[in-house]
Amino acid sequence: GGPASLSRFRGALVAAVLGDCVGGEFEGAQEVPMERVLQHLNSLDDETKGTGILEYSDDTAMARCVAQSLLTRAGFDDQDMARRFAKEYSASPGRGYGTGVIQVLKKLSSPQLSDVYQPARDQFNGRGSFGNGGAMRAAPFALAFPDIADVKRCARLGAKLTHSCSLGYNGAVLQALAVHLSLQGALDLPQQFIGRLITEMEELEADEVARHDARILKEAEKPFCERLYRVRDLMDRSKISVEEVISELGNGIAALHSVPTAIFCVLHCLQPRECLPESYGGVERTIAYSLALGGDTDTIACMAGAIAGAHYGISAIPQTWIKCCEGAEDADMSAERLHMLYHQSSQGG
Ligand code: F2R
Ligand code: MG
Ligand code: MG
């Protein structure tokens, strides 16, 4: 489809859910041989193997809250979104949430709470979380707003409800920007795509708070930019080992160690790769490759899935995978509604 087509919207939200559901199998594993990944993915195609339904985790649970809030309120409403996060957690606490964020979600359910951003500010002795929980749920922001300034502002505020450290919320903004650009067809020119992300992050990371957080955490002066420069170097290489990707970009639970990695997975899998079946299309390649990196597989595959799905569209996603993953059909319906909201906004309606 063309820029911002319905197919791209559906691809983004559905592939994010698939990445989360299929990635759950390997979350936290140090080494994941590609053979195991392919076995797992093949079992989705084979009804006789009876994989059953793969459940979604916190990544999708929170992204559903974001999408539902944006749709119901026809825009960003921090009180409504915070209430939905708290309600979802209390209804289904066993979705594999991060150990820190649970405290925030409990506090957000208090009727006495006057500032919905305060619980997140109190995390980690006032330093805030740098986890990837803001980024893993950021895709719907890109699908709700046509204007890039709105995408950046709302992704940042939406992440700040749980992640007040700039290394947490800037990861969410980066993820939302990657989906936003991909929806416009920007991955047709990969060098320009990464260049654009670097330019945007250069501006965001010039902020005094971001520089302060980077200093305290002993990171590079502009940590996301530094990682994106590494992505740009690695994407030009025809061969690169999984070990090198992990050591250069990371595969962990911090936004800094996972959002640039997810972006790399998408860029690396724009072409067929020797290690992956020839029959695979771009979304399958991207998700399979993300899982083979090990570490925070559900979240890296979820974020890479959203960016790749926005590029290739819904037709690149196997129906057999959709049928195996809890929440994939719901995501498809939300994508249709977000597509309407996006186009109403772009017409000034
Ligand atoms: N948490 C998981 N998976 C592991 C365990 C699952 C569960 N216990 C089970 O066995 O079922 N996955 C999910 O968590 C990630 C998103 O986490 P989020 O929302 O960012 O949470 P949190 O708690 O804010 O941060 C995660 C951890 O990062 C470290 N951390 C963050 N900020 C820190 C800081 N300022 N100082 C020190 N450490 C900090 C902490 O270890 C946090 O617990 C996704 O992978 C999702 O799939
Ligand atoms: Mg998860
Ligand atoms: Mg995870």
mmCIF file of C-alpha atoms and ligand atoms in Angstrom:
data_model
loop_
_atom_site.group_PDB
_atom_site.id
_atom_site.type_symbol
_atom_site.label_atom_id
_atom_site.label_comp_id
_atom_site.label_asym_id
_atom_site.label_seq_id
_atom_site.Cartn_x
_atom_site.Cartn_y
_atom_site.Cartn_z
ATOM 1 C CA GLY A 1 0.000 0.000 0.000
ATOM 2 C CA GLY A 2 0.915 3.674 -0.361
ATOM 3 C CA PRO A 3 2.001 5.935 2.501
ATOM 4 C CA ALA A 4 -0.226 5.583 5.603
ATOM 5 C CA SER A 5 -2.406 2.935 3.906
ATOM 6 C CA LEU A 6 -4.741 0.745 5.930
ATOM 7 C CA SER A 7 -2.572 -2.276 5.104
ATOM 8 C CA ARG A 8 0.437 -0.629 6.780
ATOM 9 C CA PHE A 9 -1.579 0.243 9.908
ATOM 10 C CA ARG A 10 -2.853 -3.327 10.206
ATOM 11 C CA GLY A 11 0.621 -4.729 9.558
ATOM 12 C CA ALA A 12 2.139 -2.575 12.317
ATOM 13 C CA LEU A 13 -0.237 -3.513 15.123
ATOM 14 C CA VAL A 14 -0.653 -7.162 14.159
ATOM 15 C CA ALA A 15 3.085 -7.842 13.708
ATOM 16 C CA ALA A 16 3.786 -6.202 17.073
ATOM 17 C CA VAL A 17 1.431 -8.676 18.768
ATOM 18 C CA LEU A 18 2.989 -11.602 16.872
ATOM 19 C CA GLY A 19 6.487 -10.556 17.928
ATOM 20 C CA ASP A 20 5.375 -10.454 21.557
ATOM 21 C CA CYS A 21 3.478 -13.775 21.435
ATOM 22 C CA VAL A 22 6.090 -15.804 19.554
ATOM 23 C CA GLY A 23 8.982 -14.083 21.339
ATOM 24 C CA GLY A 24 7.732 -15.080 24.794
ATOM 25 C CA GLU A 25 9.130 -18.580 24.260
ATOM 26 C CA PHE A 26 12.733 -17.305 24.391
ATOM 27 C CA GLU A 27 12.586 -14.233 26.677
ATOM 28 C CA GLY A 28 15.629 -14.217 28.935
ATOM 29 C CA ALA A 29 17.476 -16.996 27.040
ATOM 30 C CA GLN A 30 21.169 -16.273 26.513
ATOM 31 C CA GLU A 31 21.632 -18.267 23.339
ATOM 32 C CA VAL A 32 18.890 -19.068 20.875
ATOM 33 C CA PRO A 33 20.104 -21.095 17.877
ATOM 34 C CA MET A 34 18.269 -20.179 14.661
ATOM 35 C CA GLU A 35 17.311 -23.849 14.348
ATOM 36 C CA ARG A 36 15.200 -23.571 17.520
ATOM 37 C CA VAL A 37 13.628 -20.348 16.312
ATOM 38 C CA LEU A 38 12.638 -21.933 13.004
ATOM 39 C CA GLN A 39 11.276 -25.019 14.756
ATOM 40 C CA HIS A 40 9.125 -22.780 16.946
ATOM 41 C CA LEU A 41 7.892 -20.746 13.975
ATOM 42 C CA ASN A 42 7.249 -23.875 11.867
ATOM 43 C CA SER A 43 5.038 -25.231 14.596
ATOM 44 C CA LEU A 44 2.734 -22.208 14.060
ATOM 45 C CA ASP A 45 2.135 -23.366 10.471
ATOM 46 C CA ASP A 46 1.464 -26.935 11.459
ATOM 47 C CA GLU A 47 -1.951 -27.348 13.027
ATOM 48 C CA THR A 48 -1.228 -31.024 13.778
ATOM 49 C CA LYS A 49 1.535 -29.996 16.190
ATOM 50 C CA GLY A 50 -1.114 -28.318 18.312
ATOM 51 C CA THR A 51 0.847 -25.271 19.472
ATOM 52 C CA GLY A 52 -2.408 -23.890 20.851
ATOM 53 C CA ILE A 53 -2.790 -20.177 21.416
ATOM 54 C CA LEU A 54 0.350 -18.237 22.317
ATOM 55 C CA GLU A 55 -0.560 -15.715 24.988
ATOM 56 C CA TYR A 56 0.488 -12.092 24.777
ATOM 57 C CA SER A 57 2.487 -10.495 27.574
ATOM 58 C CA ASP A 58 2.747 -7.031 29.189
ATOM 59 C CA ASP A 59 3.991 -5.581 25.869
ATOM 60 C CA THR A 60 0.640 -6.170 24.160
ATOM 61 C CA ALA A 61 -1.443 -5.698 27.312
ATOM 62 C CA MET A 62 -0.113 -2.127 27.651
ATOM 63 C CA ALA A 63 -0.194 -1.373 23.892
ATOM 64 C CA ARG A 64 -3.884 -2.336 23.911
ATOM 65 C CA CYS A 65 -4.465 0.200 26.710
ATOM 66 C CA VAL A 66 -2.657 2.874 24.678
ATOM 67 C CA ALA A 67 -4.684 2.126 21.539
ATOM 68 C CA GLN A 68 -8.020 1.955 23.382
ATOM 69 C CA SER A 69 -7.315 5.197 25.244
ATOM 70 C CA LEU A 70 -6.286 7.081 22.076
ATOM 71 C CA LEU A 71 -9.392 5.813 20.290
ATOM 72 C CA THR A 72 -11.882 6.443 23.085
ATOM 73 C CA ARG A 73 -10.561 9.915 23.883
ATOM 74 C CA ALA A 74 -9.767 10.729 20.210
ATOM 75 C CA GLY A 75 -6.309 11.845 21.328
ATOM 76 C CA PHE A 76 -3.946 11.668 24.286
ATOM 77 C CA ASP A 77 -5.517 11.825 27.760
ATOM 78 C CA ASP A 78 -2.976 11.002 30.478
ATOM 79 C CA GLN A 79 -5.582 10.350 33.224
ATOM 80 C CA ASP A 80 -7.519 7.931 31.041
ATOM 81 C CA MET A 81 -4.402 6.099 29.874
ATOM 82 C CA ALA A 82 -3.035 5.790 33.416
ATOM 83 C CA ARG A 83 -6.378 4.410 34.618
ATOM 84 C CA ARG A 84 -6.377 1.824 31.845
ATOM 85 C CA PHE A 85 -2.817 0.660 32.690
ATOM 86 C CA ALA A 86 -3.776 0.248 36.362
ATOM 87 C CA LYS A 87 -7.031 -1.547 35.569
ATOM 88 C CA GLU A 88 -5.376 -3.901 33.084
ATOM 89 C CA TYR A 89 -2.643 -4.787 35.576
ATOM 90 C CA SER A 90 -5.087 -5.481 38.378
ATOM 91 C CA ALA A 91 -7.255 -7.654 36.075
ATOM 92 C CA SER A 92 -4.286 -9.644 34.673
ATOM 93 C CA PRO A 93 -1.171 -9.258 36.843
ATOM 94 C CA GLY A 94 0.490 -12.398 35.464
ATOM 95 C CA ARG A 95 1.468 -11.050 32.032
ATOM 96 C CA GLY A 96 5.195 -10.847 32.902
ATOM 97 C CA TYR A 97 5.540 -7.170 33.857
ATOM 98 C CA GLY A 98 8.913 -5.727 34.854
ATOM 99 C CA THR A 99 9.568 -5.979 38.573
ATOM 100 C CA GLY A 100 9.853 -2.194 39.066
ATOM 101 C CA VAL A 101 6.866 -1.055 37.019
ATOM 102 C CA ILE A 102 4.476 -3.140 39.126
ATOM 103 C CA GLN A 103 4.845 -0.562 41.932
ATOM 104 C CA VAL A 104 3.829 2.227 39.555
ATOM 105 C CA LEU A 105 0.811 0.305 38.292
ATOM 106 C CA LYS A 106 -0.371 -0.346 41.851
ATOM 107 C CA LYS A 107 -0.014 3.338 42.793
ATOM 108 C CA LEU A 108 -1.828 4.432 39.625
ATOM 109 C CA SER A 109 -4.924 2.605 40.805
ATOM 110 C CA SER A 110 -5.221 4.788 43.933
ATOM 111 C CA PRO A 111 -8.238 7.143 43.787
ATOM 112 C CA GLN A 112 -6.241 9.595 45.984
ATOM 113 C CA LEU A 113 -3.544 10.089 43.330
ATOM 114 C CA SER A 114 -3.467 13.713 42.145
ATOM 115 C CA ASP A 115 -0.499 13.614 39.731
ATOM 116 C CA VAL A 116 -0.458 10.573 37.427
ATOM 117 C CA TYR A 117 3.252 11.123 36.622
ATOM 118 C CA GLN A 118 4.396 11.057 40.268
ATOM 119 C CA PRO A 119 4.583 7.254 40.795
ATOM 120 C CA ALA A 120 6.940 6.964 37.807
ATOM 121 C CA ARG A 121 9.138 9.794 39.168
ATOM 122 C CA ASP A 122 9.498 7.944 42.473
ATOM 123 C CA GLN A 123 10.984 4.825 40.833
ATOM 124 C CA PHE A 124 14.569 3.780 41.473
ATOM 125 C CA ASN A 125 15.208 6.360 44.217
ATOM 126 C CA GLY A 126 13.867 9.179 42.110
ATOM 127 C CA ARG A 127 15.966 8.374 39.027
ATOM 128 C CA GLY A 128 13.032 6.811 37.156
ATOM 129 C CA SER A 129 13.011 3.668 35.037
ATOM 130 C CA PHE A 130 15.162 3.287 31.919
ATOM 131 C CA GLY A 131 13.427 -0.004 31.024
ATOM 132 C CA ASN A 132 11.892 -0.594 27.596
ATOM 133 C CA GLY A 133 8.308 -0.694 28.917
ATOM 134 C CA GLY A 134 7.515 2.737 27.431
ATOM 135 C CA ALA A 135 8.961 1.780 24.044
ATOM 136 C CA MET A 136 7.290 -1.643 23.809
ATOM 137 C CA ARG A 137 3.841 0.020 23.786
ATOM 138 C CA ALA A 138 4.716 3.100 21.683
ATOM 139 C CA ALA A 139 3.514 1.990 18.209
ATOM 140 C CA PRO A 140 -0.136 3.139 18.587
ATOM 141 C CA PHE A 141 1.041 6.749 19.040
ATOM 142 C CA ALA A 142 2.446 6.668 15.513
ATOM 143 C CA LEU A 143 -0.873 5.338 14.227
ATOM 144 C CA ALA A 144 -3.004 7.966 15.946
ATOM 145 C CA PHE A 145 -1.281 11.176 14.841
ATOM 146 C CA PRO A 146 -0.223 12.215 11.333
ATOM 147 C CA ASP A 147 1.853 15.136 12.634
ATOM 148 C CA ILE A 148 5.348 14.098 13.746
ATOM 149 C CA ALA A 149 5.352 16.724 16.526
ATOM 150 C CA ASP A 150 2.242 15.088 18.055
ATOM 151 C CA VAL A 151 3.802 11.621 17.733
ATOM 152 C CA LYS A 152 6.905 12.787 19.638
ATOM 153 C CA ARG A 153 5.009 14.719 22.321
ATOM 154 C CA CYS A 154 2.404 12.040 23.030
ATOM 155 C CA ALA A 155 4.822 9.085 22.891
ATOM 156 C CA ARG A 156 7.000 10.906 25.410
ATOM 157 C CA LEU A 157 4.146 11.732 27.802
ATOM 158 C CA GLY A 158 2.611 8.268 27.409
ATOM 159 C CA ALA A 159 5.930 6.681 28.365
ATOM 160 C CA LYS A 160 6.425 9.092 31.284
ATOM 161 C CA LEU A 161 3.386 7.586 33.009
ATOM 162 C CA THR A 162 5.690 4.703 33.975
ATOM 163 C CA HIS A 163 9.209 5.691 32.804
ATOM 164 C CA SER A 164 10.478 9.082 33.972
ATOM 165 C CA CYS A 165 14.171 8.558 33.112
ATOM 166 C CA SER A 166 14.990 10.116 29.732
ATOM 167 C CA LEU A 167 16.666 6.864 28.685
ATOM 168 C CA GLY A 168 13.263 5.217 29.116
ATOM 169 C CA TYR A 169 10.982 7.799 27.495
ATOM 170 C CA ASN A 170 13.380 8.764 24.698
ATOM 171 C CA GLY A 171 13.466 5.078 23.733
ATOM 172 C CA ALA A 172 9.676 5.257 23.390
ATOM 173 C CA VAL A 173 9.912 8.358 21.216
ATOM 174 C CA LEU A 174 12.522 6.659 19.006
ATOM 175 C CA GLN A 175 10.296 3.595 18.581
ATOM 176 C CA ALA A 176 7.244 5.737 17.744
ATOM 177 C CA LEU A 177 9.309 7.736 15.228
ATOM 178 C CA ALA A 178 10.558 4.555 13.548
ATOM 179 C CA VAL A 179 6.955 3.327 13.128
ATOM 180 C CA HIS A 180 5.831 6.790 11.952
ATOM 181 C CA LEU A 181 8.523 6.931 9.252
ATOM 182 C CA SER A 182 7.943 3.327 8.213
ATOM 183 C CA LEU A 183 4.211 4.042 7.744
ATOM 184 C CA GLN A 184 5.197 6.800 5.290
ATOM 185 C CA GLY A 185 7.278 4.332 3.235
ATOM 186 C CA ALA A 186 10.608 5.688 4.494
ATOM 187 C CA LEU A 187 12.171 2.199 4.632
ATOM 188 C CA ASP A 188 12.272 2.210 0.810
ATOM 189 C CA LEU A 189 15.387 4.353 1.337
ATOM 190 C CA PRO A 190 17.089 2.782 4.375
ATOM 191 C CA GLN A 191 20.006 5.252 4.534
ATOM 192 C CA GLN A 192 17.628 8.179 4.650
ATOM 193 C CA PHE A 193 15.463 6.386 7.212
ATOM 194 C CA ILE A 194 18.334 5.954 9.672
ATOM 195 C CA GLY A 195 19.628 9.462 8.885
ATOM 196 C CA ARG A 196 16.237 10.919 9.742
ATOM 197 C CA LEU A 197 16.087 9.035 13.052
ATOM 198 C CA ILE A 198 19.568 10.294 13.950
ATOM 199 C CA THR A 199 18.596 13.889 13.163
ATOM 200 C CA GLU A 200 15.475 13.626 15.334
ATOM 201 C CA MET A 201 17.360 12.041 18.249
ATOM 202 C CA GLU A 202 20.206 14.603 17.992
ATOM 203 C CA GLU A 203 17.607 17.253 18.756
ATOM 204 C CA LEU A 204 15.898 15.292 21.557
ATOM 205 C CA GLU A 205 19.149 14.338 23.260
ATOM 206 C CA ALA A 206 20.442 17.910 23.257
ATOM 207 C CA ASP A 207 17.948 18.473 26.077
ATOM 208 C CA GLU A 208 19.515 19.292 29.472
ATOM 209 C CA VAL A 209 17.642 16.520 31.328
ATOM 210 C CA ALA A 210 18.747 13.911 28.786
ATOM 211 C CA ARG A 211 22.380 15.042 29.072
ATOM 212 C CA HIS A 212 22.165 14.928 32.865
ATOM 213 C CA ASP A 213 20.672 11.378 32.875
ATOM 214 C CA ALA A 214 23.314 10.169 30.418
ATOM 215 C CA ARG A 215 26.090 11.576 32.664
ATOM 216 C CA ILE A 216 24.655 9.963 35.813
ATOM 217 C CA LEU A 217 24.319 6.603 34.086
ATOM 218 C CA LYS A 218 27.808 6.928 32.555
ATOM 219 C CA GLU A 219 26.485 6.600 29.044
ATOM 220 C CA ALA A 220 27.662 8.450 25.921
ATOM 221 C CA GLU A 221 26.710 12.142 25.769
ATOM 222 C CA LYS A 222 23.838 11.323 23.399
ATOM 223 C CA PRO A 223 23.257 7.618 24.043
ATOM 224 C CA PHE A 224 20.543 6.846 21.470
ATOM 225 C CA CYS A 225 22.385 8.772 18.763
ATOM 226 C CA GLU A 226 25.558 6.859 19.514
ATOM 227 C CA ARG A 227 23.676 3.541 19.134
ATOM 228 C CA LEU A 228 22.001 4.700 15.924
ATOM 229 C CA TYR A 229 25.401 5.550 14.431
ATOM 230 C CA ARG A 230 26.410 1.965 15.255
ATOM 231 C CA VAL A 231 23.231 0.703 13.557
ATOM 232 C CA ARG A 232 24.168 2.738 10.468
ATOM 233 C CA ASP A 233 27.646 1.162 10.392
ATOM 234 C CA LEU A 234 26.338 -2.378 10.923
ATOM 235 C CA MET A 235 23.545 -2.140 8.358
ATOM 236 C CA ASP A 236 26.093 -1.649 5.588
ATOM 237 C CA ARG A 237 27.779 -4.953 6.347
ATOM 238 C CA SER A 238 26.620 -7.939 4.306
ATOM 239 C CA LYS A 239 27.694 -10.405 7.004
ATOM 240 C CA ILE A 240 27.517 -9.894 10.721
ATOM 241 C CA SER A 241 27.347 -12.410 13.548
ATOM 242 C CA VAL A 242 24.651 -12.465 16.213
ATOM 243 C CA GLU A 243 27.420 -12.066 18.828
ATOM 244 C CA GLU A 244 28.592 -8.823 17.197
ATOM 245 C CA VAL A 245 25.062 -7.419 17.084
ATOM 246 C CA ILE A 246 24.570 -8.204 20.766
ATOM 247 C CA SER A 247 27.902 -6.721 21.766
ATOM 248 C CA GLU A 248 27.441 -3.525 19.689
ATOM 249 C CA LEU A 249 23.737 -2.908 20.321
ATOM 250 C CA GLY A 250 22.590 -5.145 23.193
ATOM 251 C CA ASN A 251 19.528 -7.370 23.647
ATOM 252 C CA GLY A 252 18.497 -6.388 27.165
ATOM 253 C CA ILE A 253 15.574 -4.911 29.046
ATOM 254 C CA ALA A 254 16.860 -1.288 28.956
ATOM 255 C CA ALA A 255 15.366 0.840 26.178
ATOM 256 C CA LEU A 256 18.902 1.774 25.131
ATOM 257 C CA HIS A 257 19.806 -1.891 24.718
ATOM 258 C CA SER A 258 16.730 -2.887 22.775
ATOM 259 C CA VAL A 259 15.122 -0.107 20.680
ATOM 260 C CA PRO A 260 18.159 0.481 18.392
ATOM 261 C CA THR A 261 18.530 -3.321 18.230
ATOM 262 C CA ALA A 262 14.931 -3.685 17.016
ATOM 263 C CA ILE A 263 15.563 -1.019 14.367
ATOM 264 C CA PHE A 264 18.688 -2.887 13.254
ATOM 265 C CA CYS A 265 16.703 -6.160 12.961
ATOM 266 C CA VAL A 266 14.286 -4.481 10.544
ATOM 267 C CA LEU A 267 17.063 -2.929 8.438
ATOM 268 C CA HIS A 268 19.132 -6.127 8.346
ATOM 269 C CA CYS A 269 16.119 -8.165 7.203
ATOM 270 C CA LEU A 270 15.092 -5.864 4.354
ATOM 271 C CA GLN A 271 16.901 -8.389 2.121
ATOM 272 C CA PRO A 272 16.726 -12.178 2.224
ATOM 273 C CA ARG A 273 19.379 -13.658 4.536
ATOM 274 C CA GLU A 274 21.236 -16.950 4.184
ATOM 275 C CA CYS A 275 20.316 -18.078 7.692
ATOM 276 C CA LEU A 276 16.585 -17.659 7.008
ATOM 277 C CA PRO A 277 14.234 -19.700 4.785
ATOM 278 C CA GLU A 278 13.881 -18.324 1.232
ATOM 279 C CA SER A 279 10.116 -18.683 1.565
ATOM 280 C CA TYR A 280 10.021 -16.077 4.333
ATOM 281 C CA GLY A 281 8.749 -12.583 3.598
ATOM 282 C CA GLY A 282 10.048 -9.473 5.365
ATOM 283 C CA VAL A 283 7.913 -9.674 8.515
ATOM 284 C CA GLU A 284 8.763 -13.353 9.066
ATOM 285 C CA ARG A 285 12.476 -12.638 8.516
ATOM 286 C CA THR A 286 12.454 -9.723 10.942
ATOM 287 C CA ILE A 287 10.667 -11.616 13.719
ATOM 288 C CA ALA A 288 12.778 -14.764 13.282
ATOM 289 C CA TYR A 289 16.012 -12.752 13.347
ATOM 290 C CA SER A 290 14.912 -10.806 16.453
ATOM 291 C CA LEU A 291 14.275 -14.058 18.327
ATOM 292 C CA ALA A 292 17.674 -15.452 17.398
ATOM 293 C CA LEU A 293 19.364 -12.579 19.270
ATOM 294 C CA GLY A 294 18.057 -13.952 22.577
ATOM 295 C CA GLY A 295 17.655 -11.711 25.630
ATOM 296 C CA ASP A 296 14.490 -9.614 25.676
ATOM 297 C CA THR A 297 13.058 -11.472 22.686
ATOM 298 C CA ASP A 298 9.341 -10.729 23.144
ATOM 299 C CA THR A 299 9.979 -7.004 23.361
ATOM 300 C CA ILE A 300 12.611 -6.721 20.617
ATOM 301 C CA ALA A 301 10.428 -8.812 18.268
ATOM 302 C CA CYS A 302 7.349 -6.764 19.243
ATOM 303 C CA MET A 303 9.091 -3.440 18.451
ATOM 304 C CA ALA A 304 10.784 -4.748 15.288
ATOM 305 C CA GLY A 305 7.457 -6.320 14.275
ATOM 306 C CA ALA A 306 5.668 -2.965 14.521
ATOM 307 C CA ILE A 307 8.260 -1.193 12.355
ATOM 308 C CA ALA A 308 8.436 -4.047 9.806
ATOM 309 C CA GLY A 309 4.647 -4.503 9.733
ATOM 310 C CA ALA A 310 4.242 -0.793 8.936
ATOM 311 C CA HIS A 311 6.611 -1.265 5.989
ATOM 312 C CA TYR A 312 5.392 -4.541 4.446
ATOM 313 C CA GLY A 313 1.694 -4.307 5.371
ATOM 314 C CA ILE A 314 -0.803 -6.939 6.489
ATOM 315 C CA SER A 315 -0.453 -9.100 3.363
ATOM 316 C CA ALA A 316 3.088 -10.030 4.450
ATOM 317 C CA ILE A 317 1.802 -11.691 7.630
ATOM 318 C CA PRO A 318 0.884 -15.394 7.498
ATOM 319 C CA GLN A 319 -2.712 -16.106 8.515
ATOM 320 C CA THR A 320 -1.530 -19.214 10.381
ATOM 321 C CA TRP A 321 0.570 -16.989 12.688
ATOM 322 C CA ILE A 322 -2.334 -14.600 13.282
ATOM 323 C CA LYS A 323 -4.585 -17.497 14.265
ATOM 324 C CA CYS A 324 -2.075 -18.762 16.867
ATOM 325 C CA CYS A 325 -1.542 -15.460 18.665
ATOM 326 C CA GLU A 326 -3.878 -14.119 21.327
ATOM 327 C CA GLY A 327 -4.927 -10.550 20.588
ATOM 328 C CA ALA A 328 -3.796 -10.472 16.940
ATOM 329 C CA GLU A 329 -7.332 -10.192 15.554
ATOM 330 C CA ASP A 330 -8.218 -7.498 18.096
ATOM 331 C CA ALA A 331 -5.091 -5.588 17.075
ATOM 332 C CA ASP A 332 -6.258 -5.749 13.479
ATOM 333 C CA MET A 333 -9.585 -4.140 14.430
ATOM 334 C CA SER A 334 -7.887 -1.423 16.503
ATOM 335 C CA ALA A 335 -5.598 -0.676 13.556
ATOM 336 C CA GLU A 336 -8.607 -0.040 11.336
ATOM 337 C CA ARG A 337 -10.056 2.394 13.865
ATOM 338 C CA LEU A 338 -6.709 4.151 14.356
ATOM 339 C CA HIS A 339 -6.405 4.487 10.582
ATOM 340 C CA MET A 340 -9.732 6.376 10.584
ATOM 341 C CA LEU A 341 -8.665 8.601 13.488
ATOM 342 C CA TYR A 342 -5.334 9.375 11.760
ATOM 343 C CA HIS A 343 -6.991 10.353 8.495
ATOM 344 C CA GLN A 344 -9.672 12.420 10.255
ATOM 345 C CA SER A 345 -6.876 14.355 11.996
ATOM 346 C CA SER A 346 -4.878 14.790 8.783
ATOM 347 C CA GLN A 347 -8.003 16.327 7.178
ATOM 348 C CA GLY A 348 -8.304 18.678 10.158
ATOM 349 C CA GLY A 349 -11.537 16.943 11.270
HETATM 350 N N1 F2R B 1 10.020 -8.256 32.883
HETATM 351 C C1 F2R B 1 9.992 -8.931 31.862
HETATM 352 N N2 F2R B 1 10.541 -10.172 31.830
HETATM 353 C C2 F2R B 1 11.277 -10.760 32.882
HETATM 354 C C3 F2R B 1 10.452 -11.339 34.001
HETATM 355 C C4 F2R B 1 9.034 -11.668 33.698
HETATM 356 C C5 F2R B 1 8.216 -12.045 34.924
HETATM 357 N N3 F2R B 1 8.831 -11.675 36.170
HETATM 358 C C6 F2R B 1 7.906 -13.517 34.864
HETATM 359 O O1 F2R B 1 8.779 -14.339 35.168
HETATM 360 O O2 F2R B 1 6.765 -13.821 34.478
HETATM 361 N N4 F2R B 1 9.430 -8.511 30.708
HETATM 362 C C7 F2R B 1 8.774 -7.282 30.550
HETATM 363 O O3 F2R B 1 9.556 -6.254 31.165
HETATM 364 C C8 F2R B 1 10.186 -5.418 30.187
HETATM 365 C C9 F2R B 1 9.635 -4.042 30.338
HETATM 366 O O4 F2R B 1 9.948 -3.623 31.637
HETATM 367 P P1 F2R B 1 9.537 -2.174 32.156
HETATM 368 O O5 F2R B 1 8.109 -1.977 31.933
HETATM 369 O O6 F2R B 1 10.457 -1.187 31.596
HETATM 370 O O7 F2R B 1 9.764 -2.390 33.704
HETATM 371 P P2 F2R B 1 10.725 -1.679 34.792
HETATM 372 O O8 F2R B 1 10.539 -2.465 36.028
HETATM 373 O O9 F2R B 1 10.430 -0.234 34.852
HETATM 374 O O10 F2R B 1 12.199 -1.846 34.204
HETATM 375 C C10 F2R B 1 12.697 -3.116 33.906
HETATM 376 C C11 F2R B 1 13.965 -3.407 34.723
HETATM 377 O O11 F2R B 1 15.028 -2.566 34.300
HETATM 378 C C12 F2R B 1 15.885 -2.268 35.410
HETATM 379 N N5 F2R B 1 15.884 -0.794 35.620
HETATM 380 C C13 F2R B 1 15.094 0.109 35.000
HETATM 381 N N6 F2R B 1 15.415 1.355 35.420
HETATM 382 C C14 F2R B 1 16.392 1.250 36.301
HETATM 383 C C15 F2R B 1 17.153 2.202 37.073
HETATM 384 N N7 F2R B 1 16.947 3.528 36.991
HETATM 385 N N8 F2R B 1 18.133 1.720 37.895
HETATM 386 C C16 F2R B 1 18.370 0.372 37.966
HETATM 387 N N9 F2R B 1 17.695 -0.574 37.265
HETATM 388 C C17 F2R B 1 16.717 -0.144 36.445
HETATM 389 C C18 F2R B 1 15.294 -3.007 36.601
HETATM 390 O O12 F2R B 1 15.892 -4.253 36.712
HETATM 391 C C19 F2R B 1 13.822 -3.142 36.215
HETATM 392 O O13 F2R B 1 13.138 -4.181 36.866
HETATM 393 C C20 F2R B 1 9.881 -6.048 28.866
HETATM 394 O O14 F2R B 1 10.919 -6.917 28.512
HETATM 395 C C21 F2R B 1 8.629 -6.819 29.110
HETATM 396 O O15 F2R B 1 8.504 -7.898 28.210
HETATM 397 MG MG MG B 2 6.703 -8.972 27.821
HETATM 398 MG MG MG B 3 10.288 -8.456 27.223
#
